[in-house]
Coordinates of C-alpha atoms in Angstrom, one line a residue:
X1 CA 39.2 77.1 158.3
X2 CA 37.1 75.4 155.7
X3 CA 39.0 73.7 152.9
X4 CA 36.9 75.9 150.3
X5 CA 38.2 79.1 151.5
X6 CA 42.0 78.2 151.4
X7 CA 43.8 79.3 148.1
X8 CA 44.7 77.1 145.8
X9 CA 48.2 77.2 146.7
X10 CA 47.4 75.9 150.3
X11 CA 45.3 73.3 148.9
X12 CA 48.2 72.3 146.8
X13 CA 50.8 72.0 149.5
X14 CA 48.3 70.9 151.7
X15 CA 47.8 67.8 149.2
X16 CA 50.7 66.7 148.8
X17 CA 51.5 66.8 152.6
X18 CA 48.4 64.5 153.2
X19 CA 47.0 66.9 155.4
X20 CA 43.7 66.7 153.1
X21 CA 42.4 64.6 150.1
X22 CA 41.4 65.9 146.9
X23 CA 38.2 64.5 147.7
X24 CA 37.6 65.7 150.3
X25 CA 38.5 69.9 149.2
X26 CA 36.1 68.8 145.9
X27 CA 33.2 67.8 148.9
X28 CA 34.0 71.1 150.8
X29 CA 33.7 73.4 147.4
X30 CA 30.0 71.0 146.6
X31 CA 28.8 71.1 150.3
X32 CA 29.7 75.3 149.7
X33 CA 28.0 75.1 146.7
X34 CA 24.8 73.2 148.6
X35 CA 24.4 75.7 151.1
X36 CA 25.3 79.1 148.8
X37 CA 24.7 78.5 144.9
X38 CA 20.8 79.3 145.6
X39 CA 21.5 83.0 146.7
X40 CA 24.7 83.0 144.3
X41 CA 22.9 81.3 141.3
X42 CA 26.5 81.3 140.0
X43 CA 26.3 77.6 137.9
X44 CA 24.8 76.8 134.9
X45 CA 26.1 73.4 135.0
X46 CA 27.1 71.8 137.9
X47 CA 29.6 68.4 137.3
X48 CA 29.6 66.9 140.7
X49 CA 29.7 63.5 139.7
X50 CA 32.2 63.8 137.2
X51 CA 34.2 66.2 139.7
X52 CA 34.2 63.8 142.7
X53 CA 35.4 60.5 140.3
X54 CA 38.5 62.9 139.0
X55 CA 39.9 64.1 142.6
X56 CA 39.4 60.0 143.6
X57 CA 41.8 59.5 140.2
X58 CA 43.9 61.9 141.8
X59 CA 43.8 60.5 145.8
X60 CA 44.8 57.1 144.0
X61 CA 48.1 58.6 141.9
X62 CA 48.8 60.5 145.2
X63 CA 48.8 57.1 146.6
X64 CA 50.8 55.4 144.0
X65 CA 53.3 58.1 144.7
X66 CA 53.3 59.6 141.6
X67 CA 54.4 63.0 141.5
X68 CA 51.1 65.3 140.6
X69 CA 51.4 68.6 138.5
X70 CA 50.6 71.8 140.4
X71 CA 46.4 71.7 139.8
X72 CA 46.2 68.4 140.3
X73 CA 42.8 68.0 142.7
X74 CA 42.2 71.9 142.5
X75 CA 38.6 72.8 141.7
X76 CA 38.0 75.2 138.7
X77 CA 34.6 76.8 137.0
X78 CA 34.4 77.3 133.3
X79 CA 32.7 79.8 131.8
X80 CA 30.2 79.0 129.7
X81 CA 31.7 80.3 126.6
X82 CA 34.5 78.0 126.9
X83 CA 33.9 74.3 125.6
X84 CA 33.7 71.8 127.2
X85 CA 33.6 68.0 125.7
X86 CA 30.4 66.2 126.7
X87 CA 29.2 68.8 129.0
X88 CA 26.5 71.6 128.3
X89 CA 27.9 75.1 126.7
X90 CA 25.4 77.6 126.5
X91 CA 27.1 80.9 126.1
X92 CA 24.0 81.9 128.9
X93 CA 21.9 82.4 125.3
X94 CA 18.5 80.1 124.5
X95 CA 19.8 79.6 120.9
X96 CA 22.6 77.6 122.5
X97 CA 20.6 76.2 125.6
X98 CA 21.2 72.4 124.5
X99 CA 24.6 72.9 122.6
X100 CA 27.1 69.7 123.7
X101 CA 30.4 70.4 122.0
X102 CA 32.2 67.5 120.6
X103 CA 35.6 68.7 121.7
X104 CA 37.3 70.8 124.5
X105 CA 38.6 74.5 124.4
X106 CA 42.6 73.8 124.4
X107 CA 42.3 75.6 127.9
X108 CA 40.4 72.9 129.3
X109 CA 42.9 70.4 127.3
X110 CA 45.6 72.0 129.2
X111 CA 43.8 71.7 132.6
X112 CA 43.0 67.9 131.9
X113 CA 46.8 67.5 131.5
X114 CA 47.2 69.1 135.0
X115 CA 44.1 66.5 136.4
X116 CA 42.3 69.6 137.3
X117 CA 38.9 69.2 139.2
X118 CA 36.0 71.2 137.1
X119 CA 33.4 71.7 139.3
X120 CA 30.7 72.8 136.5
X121 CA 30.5 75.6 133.8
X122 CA 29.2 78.9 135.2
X123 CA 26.8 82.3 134.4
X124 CA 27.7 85.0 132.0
X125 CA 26.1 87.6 130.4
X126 CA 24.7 86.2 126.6
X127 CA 27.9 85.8 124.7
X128 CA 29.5 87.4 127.0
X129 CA 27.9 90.6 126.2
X130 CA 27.4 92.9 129.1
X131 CA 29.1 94.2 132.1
X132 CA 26.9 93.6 135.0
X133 CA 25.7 89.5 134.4
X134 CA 22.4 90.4 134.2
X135 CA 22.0 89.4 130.4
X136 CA 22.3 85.8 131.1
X137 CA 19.0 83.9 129.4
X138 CA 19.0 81.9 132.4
X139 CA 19.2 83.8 135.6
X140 CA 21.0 86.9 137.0
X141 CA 23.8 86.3 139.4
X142 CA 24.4 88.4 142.3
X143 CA 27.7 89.7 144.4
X144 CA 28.4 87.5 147.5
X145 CA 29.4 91.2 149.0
X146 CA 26.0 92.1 148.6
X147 CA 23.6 90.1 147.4
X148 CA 21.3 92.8 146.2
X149 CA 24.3 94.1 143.8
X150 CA 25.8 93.3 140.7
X151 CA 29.1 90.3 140.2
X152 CA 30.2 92.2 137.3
X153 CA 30.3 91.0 133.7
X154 CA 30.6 89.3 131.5
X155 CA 32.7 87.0 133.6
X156 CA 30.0 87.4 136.6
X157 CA 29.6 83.7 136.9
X158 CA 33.4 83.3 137.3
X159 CA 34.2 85.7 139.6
X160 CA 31.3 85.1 142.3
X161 CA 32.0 81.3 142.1
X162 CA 35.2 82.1 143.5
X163 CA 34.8 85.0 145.9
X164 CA 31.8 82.6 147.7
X165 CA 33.8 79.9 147.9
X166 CA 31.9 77.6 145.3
X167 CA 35.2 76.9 143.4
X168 CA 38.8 77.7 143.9
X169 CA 40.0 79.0 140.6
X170 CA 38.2 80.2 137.6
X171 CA 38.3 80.5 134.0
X172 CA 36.8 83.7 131.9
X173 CA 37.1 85.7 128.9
X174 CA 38.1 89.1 128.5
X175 CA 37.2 91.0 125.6
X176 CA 36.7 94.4 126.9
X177 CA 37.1 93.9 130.7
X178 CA 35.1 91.0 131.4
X179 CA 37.5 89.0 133.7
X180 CA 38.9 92.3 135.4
X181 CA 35.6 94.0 136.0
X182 CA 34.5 91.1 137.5
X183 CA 37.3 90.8 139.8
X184 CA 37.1 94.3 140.8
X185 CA 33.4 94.0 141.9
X186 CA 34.2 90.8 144.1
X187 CA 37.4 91.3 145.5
X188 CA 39.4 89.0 143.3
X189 CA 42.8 89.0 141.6
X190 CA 41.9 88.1 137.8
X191 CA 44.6 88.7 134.6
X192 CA 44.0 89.8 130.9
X193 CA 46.5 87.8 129.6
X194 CA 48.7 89.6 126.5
X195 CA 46.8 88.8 122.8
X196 CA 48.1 85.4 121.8
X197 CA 49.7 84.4 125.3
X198 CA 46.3 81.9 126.1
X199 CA 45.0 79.9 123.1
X200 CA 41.3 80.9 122.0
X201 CA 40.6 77.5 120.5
X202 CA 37.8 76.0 121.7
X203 CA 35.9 79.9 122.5
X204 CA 33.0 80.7 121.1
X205 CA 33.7 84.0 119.7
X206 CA 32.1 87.0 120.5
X207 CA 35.1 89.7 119.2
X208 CA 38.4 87.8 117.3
X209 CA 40.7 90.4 117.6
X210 CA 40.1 91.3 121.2
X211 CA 39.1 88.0 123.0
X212 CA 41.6 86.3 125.6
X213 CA 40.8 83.4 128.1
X214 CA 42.5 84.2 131.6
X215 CA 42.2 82.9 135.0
X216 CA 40.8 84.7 138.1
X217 CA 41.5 83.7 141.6
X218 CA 41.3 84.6 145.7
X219 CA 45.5 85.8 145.2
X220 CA 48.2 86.7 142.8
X221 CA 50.2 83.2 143.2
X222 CA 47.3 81.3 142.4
X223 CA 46.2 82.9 139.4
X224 CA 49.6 83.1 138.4
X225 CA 49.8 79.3 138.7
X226 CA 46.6 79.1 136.8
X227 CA 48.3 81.4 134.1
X228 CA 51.3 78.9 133.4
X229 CA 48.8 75.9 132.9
X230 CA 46.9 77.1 130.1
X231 CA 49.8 79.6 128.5
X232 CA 51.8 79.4 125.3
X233 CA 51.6 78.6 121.5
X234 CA 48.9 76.4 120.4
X235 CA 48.7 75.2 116.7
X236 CA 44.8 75.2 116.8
X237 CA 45.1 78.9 116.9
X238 CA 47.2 80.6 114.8
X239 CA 46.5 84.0 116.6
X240 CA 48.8 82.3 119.7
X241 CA 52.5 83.0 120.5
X242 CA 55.4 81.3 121.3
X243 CA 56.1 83.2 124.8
X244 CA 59.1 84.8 124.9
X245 CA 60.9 83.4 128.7
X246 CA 60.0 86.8 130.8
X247 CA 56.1 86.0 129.9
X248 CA 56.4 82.4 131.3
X249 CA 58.8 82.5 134.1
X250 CA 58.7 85.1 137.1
X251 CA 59.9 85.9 140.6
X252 CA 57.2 86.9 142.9
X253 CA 59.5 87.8 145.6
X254 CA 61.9 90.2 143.5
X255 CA 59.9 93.6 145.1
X256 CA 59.2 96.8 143.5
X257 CA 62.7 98.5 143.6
X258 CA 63.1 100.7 140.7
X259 CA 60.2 99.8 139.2
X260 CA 58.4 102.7 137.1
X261 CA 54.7 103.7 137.5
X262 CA 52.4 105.3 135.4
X263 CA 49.5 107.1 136.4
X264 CA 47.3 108.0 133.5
X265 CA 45.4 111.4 134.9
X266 CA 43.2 110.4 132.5
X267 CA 41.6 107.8 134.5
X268 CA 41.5 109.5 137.5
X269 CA 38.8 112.5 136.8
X270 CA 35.0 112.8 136.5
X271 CA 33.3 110.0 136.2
X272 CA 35.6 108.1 138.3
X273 CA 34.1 107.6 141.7
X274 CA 36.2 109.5 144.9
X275 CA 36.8 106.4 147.0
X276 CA 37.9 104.5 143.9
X277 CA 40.3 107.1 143.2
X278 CA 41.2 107.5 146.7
X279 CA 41.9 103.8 147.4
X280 CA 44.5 103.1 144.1
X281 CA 46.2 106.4 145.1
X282 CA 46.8 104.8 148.7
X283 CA 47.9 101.6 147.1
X284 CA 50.4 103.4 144.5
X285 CA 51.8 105.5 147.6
X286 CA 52.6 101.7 149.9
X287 CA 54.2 101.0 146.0
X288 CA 56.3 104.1 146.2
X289 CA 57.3 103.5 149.8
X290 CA 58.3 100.0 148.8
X291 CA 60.9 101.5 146.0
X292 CA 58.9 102.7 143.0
X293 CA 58.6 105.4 140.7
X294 CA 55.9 107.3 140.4
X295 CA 55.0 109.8 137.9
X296 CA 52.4 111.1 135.9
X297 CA 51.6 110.2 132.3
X298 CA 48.6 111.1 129.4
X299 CA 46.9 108.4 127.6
X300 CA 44.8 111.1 126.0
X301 CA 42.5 108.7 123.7
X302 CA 41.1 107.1 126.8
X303 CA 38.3 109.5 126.2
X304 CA 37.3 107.9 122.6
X305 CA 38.1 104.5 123.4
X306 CA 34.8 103.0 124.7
X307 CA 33.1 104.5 121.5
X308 CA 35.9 102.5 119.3
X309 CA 35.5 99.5 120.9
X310 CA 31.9 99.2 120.6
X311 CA 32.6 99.7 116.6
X312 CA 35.1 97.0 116.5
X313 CA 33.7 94.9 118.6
X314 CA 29.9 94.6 117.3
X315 CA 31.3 94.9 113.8
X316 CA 33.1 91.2 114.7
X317 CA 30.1 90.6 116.8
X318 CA 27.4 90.5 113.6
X319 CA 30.2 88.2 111.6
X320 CA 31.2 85.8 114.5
X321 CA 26.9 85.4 115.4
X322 CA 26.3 84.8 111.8
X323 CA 26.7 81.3 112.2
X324 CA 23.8 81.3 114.3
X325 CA 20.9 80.1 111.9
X326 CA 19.0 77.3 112.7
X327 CA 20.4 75.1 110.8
X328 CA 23.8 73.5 111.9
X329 CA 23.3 73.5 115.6
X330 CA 21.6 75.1 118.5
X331 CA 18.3 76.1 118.4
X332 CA 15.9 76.5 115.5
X333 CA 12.5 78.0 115.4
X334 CA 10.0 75.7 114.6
X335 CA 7.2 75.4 111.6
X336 CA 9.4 77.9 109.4
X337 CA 8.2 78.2 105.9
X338 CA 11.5 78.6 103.9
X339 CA 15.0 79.6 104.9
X340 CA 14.5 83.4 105.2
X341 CA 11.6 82.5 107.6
X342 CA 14.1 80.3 109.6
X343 CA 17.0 82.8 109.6
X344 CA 14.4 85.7 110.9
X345 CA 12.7 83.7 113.5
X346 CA 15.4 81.7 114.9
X347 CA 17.3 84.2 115.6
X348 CA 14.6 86.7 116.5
X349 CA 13.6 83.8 119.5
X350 CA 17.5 82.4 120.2
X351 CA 19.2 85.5 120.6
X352 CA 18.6 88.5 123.6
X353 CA 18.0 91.8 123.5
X354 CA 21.5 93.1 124.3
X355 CA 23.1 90.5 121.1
X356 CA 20.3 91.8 118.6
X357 CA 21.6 95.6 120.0
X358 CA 25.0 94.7 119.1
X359 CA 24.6 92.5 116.0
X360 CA 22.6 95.6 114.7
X361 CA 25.0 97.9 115.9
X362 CA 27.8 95.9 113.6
X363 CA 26.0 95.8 111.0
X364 CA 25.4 99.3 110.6
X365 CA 28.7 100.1 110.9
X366 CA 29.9 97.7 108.8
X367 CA 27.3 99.0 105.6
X368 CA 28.8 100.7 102.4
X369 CA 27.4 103.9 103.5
X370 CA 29.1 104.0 107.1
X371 CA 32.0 102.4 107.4
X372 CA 34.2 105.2 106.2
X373 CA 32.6 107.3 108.8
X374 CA 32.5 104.2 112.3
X375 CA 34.3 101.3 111.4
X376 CA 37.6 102.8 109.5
X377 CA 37.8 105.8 112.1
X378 CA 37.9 103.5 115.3
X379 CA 40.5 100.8 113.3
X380 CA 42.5 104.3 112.9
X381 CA 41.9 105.0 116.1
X382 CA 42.9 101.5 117.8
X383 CA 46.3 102.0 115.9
X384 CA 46.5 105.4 118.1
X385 CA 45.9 104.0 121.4
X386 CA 48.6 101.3 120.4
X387 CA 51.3 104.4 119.8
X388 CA 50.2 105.3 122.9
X389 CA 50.9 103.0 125.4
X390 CA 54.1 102.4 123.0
X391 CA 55.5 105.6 124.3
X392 CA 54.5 105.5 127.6
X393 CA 55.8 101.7 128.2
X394 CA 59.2 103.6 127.0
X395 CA 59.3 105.5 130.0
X396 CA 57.2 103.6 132.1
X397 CA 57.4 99.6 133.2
X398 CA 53.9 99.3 134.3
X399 CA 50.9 101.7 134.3
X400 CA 48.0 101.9 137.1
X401 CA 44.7 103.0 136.8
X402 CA 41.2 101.4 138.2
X403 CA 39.9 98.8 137.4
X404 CA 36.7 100.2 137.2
X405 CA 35.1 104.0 137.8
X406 CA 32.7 102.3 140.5
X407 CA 32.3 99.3 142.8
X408 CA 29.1 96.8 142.2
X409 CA 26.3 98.9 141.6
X410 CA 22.8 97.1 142.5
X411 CA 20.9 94.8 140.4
X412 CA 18.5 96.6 137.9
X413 CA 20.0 99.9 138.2
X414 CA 21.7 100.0 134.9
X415 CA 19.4 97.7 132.4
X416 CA 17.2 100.7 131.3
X417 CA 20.4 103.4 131.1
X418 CA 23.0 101.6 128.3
X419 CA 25.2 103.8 127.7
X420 CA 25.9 104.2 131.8
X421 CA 26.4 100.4 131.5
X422 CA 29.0 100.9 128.6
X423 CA 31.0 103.7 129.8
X424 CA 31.4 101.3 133.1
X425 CA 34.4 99.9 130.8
X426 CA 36.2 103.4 130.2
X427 CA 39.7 102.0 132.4
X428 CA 39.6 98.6 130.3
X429 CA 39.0 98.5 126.9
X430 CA 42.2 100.3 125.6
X431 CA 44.1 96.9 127.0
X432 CA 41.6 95.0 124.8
X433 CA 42.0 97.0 122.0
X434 CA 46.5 97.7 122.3
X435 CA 46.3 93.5 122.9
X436 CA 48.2 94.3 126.4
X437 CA 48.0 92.2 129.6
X438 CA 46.2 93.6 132.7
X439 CA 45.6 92.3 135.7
X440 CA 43.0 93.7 138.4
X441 CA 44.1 93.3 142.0
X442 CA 41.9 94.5 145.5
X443 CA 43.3 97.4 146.9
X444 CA 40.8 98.4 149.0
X445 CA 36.7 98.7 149.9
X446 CA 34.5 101.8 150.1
X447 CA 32.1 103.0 152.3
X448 CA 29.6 100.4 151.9
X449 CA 32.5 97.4 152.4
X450 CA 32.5 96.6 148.8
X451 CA 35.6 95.6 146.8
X452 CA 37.8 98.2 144.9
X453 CA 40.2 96.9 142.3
X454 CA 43.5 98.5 141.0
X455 CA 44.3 97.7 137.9
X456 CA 48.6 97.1 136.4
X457 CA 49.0 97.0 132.7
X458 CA 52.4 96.2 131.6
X459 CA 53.7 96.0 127.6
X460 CA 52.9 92.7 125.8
X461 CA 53.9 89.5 127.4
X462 CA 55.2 90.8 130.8
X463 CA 52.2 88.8 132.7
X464 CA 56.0 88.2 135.2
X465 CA 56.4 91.8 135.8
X466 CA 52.7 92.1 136.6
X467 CA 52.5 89.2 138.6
X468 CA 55.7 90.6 140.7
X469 CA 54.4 94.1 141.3
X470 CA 50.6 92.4 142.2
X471 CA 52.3 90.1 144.7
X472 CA 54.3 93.1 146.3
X473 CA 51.4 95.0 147.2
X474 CA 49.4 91.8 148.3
X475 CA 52.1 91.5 150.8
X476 CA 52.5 95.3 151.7
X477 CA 48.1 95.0 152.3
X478 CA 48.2 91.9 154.4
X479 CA 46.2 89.8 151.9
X480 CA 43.1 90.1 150.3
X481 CA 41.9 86.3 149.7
X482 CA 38.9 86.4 152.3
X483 CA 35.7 84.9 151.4
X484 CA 32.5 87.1 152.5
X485 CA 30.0 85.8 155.3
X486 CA 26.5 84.9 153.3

């Protein structure tokens, strides 16, 4: 088995047992990338020089005998929303197509600490806008299930350098589903961490108040391990958390016994494709078989939420973009004649047709004539959904629904039809908006072998308890960290 289609974990303990270098997985993730990335087009950025001179750095402690951290020499894509010092970070928009941030994200900071390997930065839709990765400015990424489908969004990039074997782990951003669709489409494990729980320092905003960084990966331990790297209070951010213990610490062995299920029948009716349905049903029934409860529970404001988090998230969207105006950084139109001619224009040129939807869209809802009627109804509502999942977490330790109502459609079947393409985040967005972890695992494929994801949504910080029941089915399912044949 190649080196690039071994989980981090192996790598890891394959490392330090000298059975392999860290040069030598970094070469086996590039000479993937060299015979892949063409079809994948999952890299914006790709930092094979720099890669290849850290996992020598980390060959020569290995041979000093120094004891490494647990990523030491594992390679990692960034999304390209997440800064990176000295290195390109576009947001996939032309207004940032040159941006070199002075500084890294605390994430990467983190990662440094842990001599982690990044292998380059990779696609996502503009400011991570979109669901299927086909707003990128710079090219549309494709499934390595099928490459005539879809990777998901906005985290697309992300999640199809992983599942074709052009990086181990990943990075993304989740503001209304954007690491767990993602995962779902390409057969991935990827985790929503609980607001606060991952610093957003160093993240070029898209939504404040629903934006979290989180890992995806090919299993549950090495996202997991990925999780506790980049985890806990960061003084750059004062939006982060000191994690309580049960957030940072976990036992992946302790089973399911006892364990209380959920199952929203919310997110199990139309509109929710049959062998979606089908496929988490099987998985909750191995659960159930394996010692949990099962029953079933209403989250009965599902049905409002995607409407509510478009308000709050374009009405953030138009503040956080603001910034983009020509004249700091990042693009700006040329020849303007005065700085309402510059404002219009660069932005006009910079910015694509899904971030001018969105900025408009806040904007509106934000005005004195409308925000009574959008904006202050989906805050009230967002304060519902909270209650909510309140009272079912008191009878309930984790819930399950989808991940998503569908597995990857194909490429250009949703640009023209937007509001199909928004109500593709019906099972997500309430974690977004009730600031809960998630994390999407594969529990099965359909009919045309594409990935199906389940997703577990626990109360705030227990990331452990969701790690725990994730691991427990990956066992009870044999696995689910194969890479697809391209």
């Amino acid at each position: 088995m190649e080196l690039y289609s071994k989980t981090a974990t192996d790598l890891a303990g394959m490392l330090r047992q000298k059975q392999c270098s860290a040069v030598e997985i970094a070469n086996s993730v590039f000479d993937r990338m060299d015979a892949v990335e063409d079809r994948v087009k999952a890299y914006l950025t790709v930092e094979k020089e720099s890669a290849l001179a850290q996992a020598a750095r980390v060959d020569e402690k290995l041979a000093a005998g120094e004891e490494l951290p647990p990523l030491a020499g594992i390679p990692v894509a960034v999304k390209d929303n997440i800064c990176t010092k000295g290195v390109r970070t576009t947001c996939a928009s032309k207004i940032l197509e040159n941006f070199v941030p002075p500084y890294n994200a605390t994430v990467v900071e983190r990662l440094k600490e842990q001599d982690f390997v990044m292998t380059g930065k990779v696609n996502l839709d503009e400011f991570a806008m979109g669901g299927s990765c086909e707003n990128s400015a710079f090219q549309k990424t494709a499934n390595p299930h099928d490459l005539a489908r879809v990777p998901g969004g906005s985290s697309g990039g992300s999640a199809a350098a992983v599942a074709a074997g052009e990086a181990i782990l990943s990075l993304g951003s989740d503001t209304g589903g954007s690491i767990r669709q993602p995962s779902s489409f390409c057969g991935l494990v990827g985790l929503k961490p609980t607001y606060g729980a991952v610093s957003r320092y160093g993240l070029v905003a898209f939504a404040s108040s629903l934006d979290q960084i989180g890992p995806l990966g090919r299993s549950v331990e090495d996202v997991a391990m990925l999780y506790r790297a980049i985890c806990g209070r960061d003084p750059m951010d004062a939006t982060s958390a000191a994690l309580p213990q049960a957030a940072a610490s976990w036992d992946l062995e302790g089973g399911v016994r006892g364990l209380r299920i959920g199952l929203p029948w919310e997110y199990f009716g139309e509109g929710v494709e049959e062998p979606v349905k089908a496929a988490v049903y099987r998985a909750v029934e191995e659960l159930k078989k394996a010692g949990a409860e099962v029953k079933e529970i209403s989250l009965g404001s599902a049905d409002y939420a995607v409407s509510a988090y478009y308000i709050i998230s374009s009405a953030e969207a138009s503040s956080n973009l603001a910034r983009f105006d020509g004249v700091k950084y990042g693009y700006r139109a040329p020849n303007c004649e005065g700085l309402t001619e510059l404002y219009e224009r660069t932005r006009s040129e910079g910015f694509g047709a899904e971030v001018k939807r969105r900025i408009m869209l806040g904007t509106f809802v934000l005005s004195s004539g409308y925000y009574d009627a959008y904006y202050k109804r989906a805050k009230r509502l967002r304060q519902r959904i909270m209650g909510e999942y309140e009272d079912a977490f008191a009878d309930c330790d984790v819930v399950i629904t989808p991940t998503a109502p569908s597995t990857a459609y194909k490429l250009g079947e949703r640009v023209g039809d937007i509001l199909k393409m928004y109500a593709g985040d019906i099972c997500t967005v309430t974690v977004n908006i009730a600031g809960l972890p998630a994390l999407s695992v594969p529990c099965g494929k359909d009919e045309n072998n594409l990935p199906i994801g389940m997703q577990l949504i626990g109360p705030k910080f227990s990331e452990g308890r969701l790690f725990q029941t994730a691991h427990t089915w990956e066992k009870l399912c044999g696995g689910f960290n194969a890479i697809p044949t391209l």
